[in-house]
Coordinates of C-alpha atoms in Angstrom, one line a residue:
M705 CA 38.9 -12.3 -17.3
F706 CA 36.7 -14.1 -14.7
Q707 CA 38.8 -15.7 -11.9
D708 CA 35.9 -17.3 -10.1
Q709 CA 36.0 -21.0 -11.0
S710 CA 32.2 -21.4 -10.4
L711 CA 31.5 -18.6 -12.7
Q712 CA 33.7 -20.1 -15.4
I713 CA 31.8 -23.4 -15.1
L714 CA 28.5 -21.6 -15.5
I715 CA 29.9 -19.7 -18.6
A716 CA 31.1 -23.0 -20.1
M717 CA 27.8 -24.8 -19.5
A718 CA 25.8 -21.8 -20.9
T719 CA 28.0 -21.6 -24.0
I720 CA 27.7 -25.3 -24.7
L721 CA 23.9 -25.2 -24.2
G722 CA 23.8 -22.2 -26.6
V723 CA 25.7 -24.1 -29.2
V724 CA 23.3 -27.1 -28.9
I725 CA 20.3 -24.8 -29.2
V726 CA 21.7 -23.0 -32.3
L727 CA 22.4 -26.4 -33.9
F728 CA 18.8 -27.5 -33.3
W729 CA 17.1 -24.3 -34.5
R730 CA 19.5 -23.0 -37.2
R731 CA 21.1 -25.9 -39.0
S732 CA 22.3 -23.7 -41.7
V733 CA 24.9 -22.0 -39.5
P734 CA 28.4 -23.1 -40.5
L735 CA 29.8 -25.3 -37.7
E736 CA 33.4 -23.9 -37.9
I737 CA 32.0 -20.4 -37.3
L738 CA 29.8 -21.6 -34.4
F739 CA 32.5 -23.6 -32.6
G740 CA 35.1 -20.9 -33.4
L741 CA 32.9 -18.3 -31.6
A742 CA 32.4 -20.6 -28.6
L743 CA 36.2 -21.1 -28.4
A744 CA 36.8 -17.4 -28.6
L745 CA 34.3 -16.8 -25.8
F746 CA 36.0 -19.4 -23.6
V747 CA 39.3 -17.6 -24.1
L748 CA 37.9 -14.1 -23.4
C749 CA 36.1 -15.2 -20.3
G750 CA 39.2 -17.0 -18.9
V751 CA 37.7 -20.5 -19.0
I752 CA 40.8 -21.7 -20.9
E753 CA 44.2 -20.1 -21.6
P754 CA 45.0 -18.9 -25.1
E755 CA 47.7 -21.6 -25.3
Q756 CA 45.1 -24.3 -24.6
A757 CA 42.9 -22.9 -27.4
W758 CA 45.6 -23.4 -29.9
Q759 CA 46.7 -26.8 -28.7
G760 CA 43.8 -28.6 -30.4
F761 CA 44.7 -27.3 -33.8
A762 CA 48.3 -28.7 -33.4
N763 CA 47.0 -32.1 -32.2
G764 CA 48.2 -34.9 -34.4
T765 CA 44.9 -36.8 -34.2
V766 CA 43.0 -33.7 -35.3
I767 CA 45.4 -33.1 -38.2
A768 CA 45.1 -36.8 -39.3
I769 CA 41.3 -36.7 -39.3
G770 CA 41.3 -33.4 -41.3
S771 CA 43.8 -34.8 -43.8
L772 CA 41.7 -37.9 -44.3
L773 CA 38.5 -35.8 -44.9
V774 CA 40.5 -33.8 -47.5
V775 CA 41.5 -37.1 -49.2
T776 CA 37.9 -38.2 -49.1
A777 CA 36.7 -35.0 -50.8
G778 CA 39.4 -35.6 -53.5
L779 CA 38.2 -39.2 -54.1
R780 CA 34.6 -38.0 -54.3
T781 CA 35.4 -35.3 -56.8
S782 CA 37.5 -37.6 -59.0
G783 CA 34.8 -40.2 -59.2
V784 CA 36.6 -43.0 -57.4
L785 CA 33.9 -43.1 -54.7
D786 CA 31.2 -43.5 -57.4
Q787 CA 32.9 -46.6 -58.7
V788 CA 33.3 -48.0 -55.1
G789 CA 29.6 -47.3 -54.5
R790 CA 28.6 -49.1 -57.7
W791 CA 30.8 -52.0 -56.8
L792 CA 29.3 -52.3 -53.3
L793 CA 25.7 -51.4 -54.0
G794 CA 25.3 -51.9 -57.7
S795 CA 23.4 -55.2 -57.6
A796 CA 21.7 -54.7 -54.2
K797 CA 17.9 -54.8 -54.7
D798 CA 16.7 -54.1 -51.2
E799 CA 17.7 -52.9 -47.8
R800 CA 18.7 -56.3 -46.5
S801 CA 21.0 -57.1 -49.5
A802 CA 22.6 -53.6 -49.3
L803 CA 23.4 -54.1 -45.6
G804 CA 24.9 -57.5 -46.3
R805 CA 27.2 -56.0 -48.9
L806 CA 28.3 -53.1 -46.7
V807 CA 28.8 -54.9 -43.4
F808 CA 32.1 -56.6 -44.2
A809 CA 33.5 -53.6 -46.2
V810 CA 32.7 -51.2 -43.3
L811 CA 33.8 -53.5 -40.5
G812 CA 37.1 -54.3 -42.2
G813 CA 37.8 -50.9 -43.6
S814 CA 37.2 -49.1 -40.3
A815 CA 39.6 -51.3 -38.5
F816 CA 42.5 -50.0 -40.5
L817 CA 41.3 -46.6 -41.5
L818 CA 39.7 -44.0 -39.2
N819 CA 36.0 -44.8 -39.0
T820 CA 35.1 -41.2 -39.5
A821 CA 36.7 -41.2 -42.9
I822 CA 35.0 -44.5 -43.9
V823 CA 31.6 -43.1 -43.1
A824 CA 32.3 -39.9 -44.9
M825 CA 33.4 -41.8 -48.0
L826 CA 30.3 -44.0 -48.1
L827 CA 27.8 -41.4 -47.1
P828 CA 26.9 -39.9 -50.5
Q829 CA 26.8 -43.3 -52.2
I830 CA 24.4 -44.7 -49.6
V831 CA 22.2 -41.6 -49.7
N832 CA 22.0 -41.8 -53.6
W833 CA 21.2 -45.5 -53.5
C834 CA 18.4 -44.9 -51.0
R835 CA 16.9 -42.1 -53.0
A836 CA 16.9 -44.1 -56.1
R837 CA 14.9 -46.9 -54.5
N838 CA 12.7 -44.8 -52.2
V839 CA 14.3 -46.0 -49.0
A840 CA 14.8 -43.8 -46.0
P841 CA 18.6 -43.1 -45.8
S842 CA 18.5 -43.6 -42.0
R843 CA 17.6 -47.3 -42.5
L844 CA 21.2 -47.8 -43.8
L845 CA 23.1 -44.9 -42.3
L846 CA 22.4 -45.8 -38.6
P847 CA 23.6 -49.5 -39.0
I848 CA 26.6 -48.3 -41.0
S849 CA 27.5 -45.9 -38.2
Y850 CA 27.4 -48.7 -35.6
M851 CA 29.4 -51.0 -37.9
A852 CA 32.1 -48.3 -38.3
I853 CA 32.3 -47.8 -34.5
L854 CA 32.6 -51.5 -33.9
G855 CA 35.3 -51.9 -36.6
G856 CA 37.2 -49.0 -35.2
T857 CA 37.6 -50.7 -31.8
C858 CA 39.8 -53.4 -33.3
T859 CA 43.0 -51.5 -33.9
L860 CA 44.8 -48.5 -32.6
V861 CA 44.2 -46.5 -35.8
G862 CA 40.5 -47.5 -36.2
T863 CA 39.1 -44.5 -34.4
S864 CA 40.2 -41.1 -33.3
T865 CA 39.3 -42.0 -29.7
N866 CA 42.1 -44.6 -29.6
L867 CA 44.6 -42.2 -31.0
L868 CA 43.8 -39.6 -28.5
V869 CA 44.0 -42.1 -25.6
N870 CA 47.4 -43.2 -27.0
E871 CA 48.6 -39.7 -27.2
N872 CA 47.7 -39.1 -23.5
L873 CA 49.5 -42.3 -22.6
Q874 CA 52.6 -41.1 -24.4
Q875 CA 52.5 -37.8 -22.5
L876 CA 52.0 -39.5 -19.2
Q877 CA 55.0 -41.8 -19.9
Q878 CA 57.2 -38.9 -20.7
E879 CA 56.1 -37.1 -17.5
L880 CA 56.8 -40.3 -15.5
Q881 CA 60.3 -40.5 -16.9
L882 CA 61.1 -36.9 -16.1
A883 CA 59.7 -37.3 -12.5
T884 CA 61.6 -40.6 -11.8
T885 CA 64.6 -40.1 -9.6
E886 CA 66.9 -42.3 -7.5
N887 CA 64.6 -41.7 -4.5
G888 CA 61.4 -42.5 -6.4
L889 CA 58.9 -40.2 -7.9
E890 CA 59.2 -36.4 -7.4
L891 CA 56.0 -34.8 -8.8
S892 CA 55.7 -31.0 -9.1
P893 CA 52.3 -29.4 -8.3
E894 CA 52.0 -28.3 -12.0
S895 CA 52.4 -31.9 -13.2
S896 CA 49.3 -33.7 -14.6
L897 CA 50.4 -36.7 -12.5
S898 CA 50.1 -34.7 -9.2
D899 CA 46.5 -36.0 -8.6
Y900 CA 47.7 -39.6 -8.7
N901 CA 48.9 -41.6 -5.7
P902 CA 52.7 -41.9 -6.1
E903 CA 52.7 -45.5 -4.8
W904 CA 50.0 -46.4 -7.4
L905 CA 52.1 -44.7 -10.1
T906 CA 55.2 -46.6 -9.1
K907 CA 53.4 -49.9 -9.1
Y908 CA 51.6 -49.5 -12.5
R909 CA 54.3 -47.4 -14.2
S910 CA 54.7 -50.0 -17.0
S911 CA 51.0 -49.7 -17.9
F912 CA 51.4 -46.1 -19.1
A913 CA 53.3 -47.4 -22.2
P914 CA 51.8 -46.3 -25.5
M915 CA 49.5 -48.9 -27.2
Q916 CA 50.7 -51.0 -30.1
M917 CA 48.7 -51.6 -33.3
T918 CA 46.8 -54.7 -32.1
D919 CA 46.9 -54.4 -28.3
I920 CA 43.1 -54.0 -28.2
T921 CA 42.2 -56.2 -31.1
W922 CA 41.0 -59.2 -29.0
V923 CA 38.7 -56.8 -27.1
G924 CA 37.3 -55.3 -30.4
V925 CA 36.9 -58.7 -32.1

């Protein structure tokens, strides 16, 4: 609708700012409706193409996170999470002992499961424990969040960020293979690699290989 790039940038910034303001002032607004409306506005104003709007819903990482959250809801409904909570926090008497019990479970679990799912699984149990002992939930939830982030940096599947980066590496590798000819690299203007220096791409071509499960483990640990 709007072809001027500067105007599109202003629309995008105004929309994001509007979403943030609504989240602060009307926390009861369903997030899926709020972000869906923002996405629709982006498409109507020409900020993104309709194909781009649907790409996120077909992203493997997004589907994996959504599936894990569905599994988490099932575990919560079936009572499995209640048993896990009692096992982790049952004998904890104070905040320090509770954190001591959670730290290894969260760090270890978030290294091999998406840290978003780990936090979602433990969230209701931690809140219930805090309320029963008159402890502010933030005293445990904030450290647990950081533990999950740190644990998620230890493997490829620990966090959605790693999965998204790995997916981009796979796409770049495929584009490099298609662009490689006997005379070197031939990049079309539409290629996402066109912004890179061809000599640099040729030199570091092997670095665009997808990550393995434990490639970043030494960094995370």
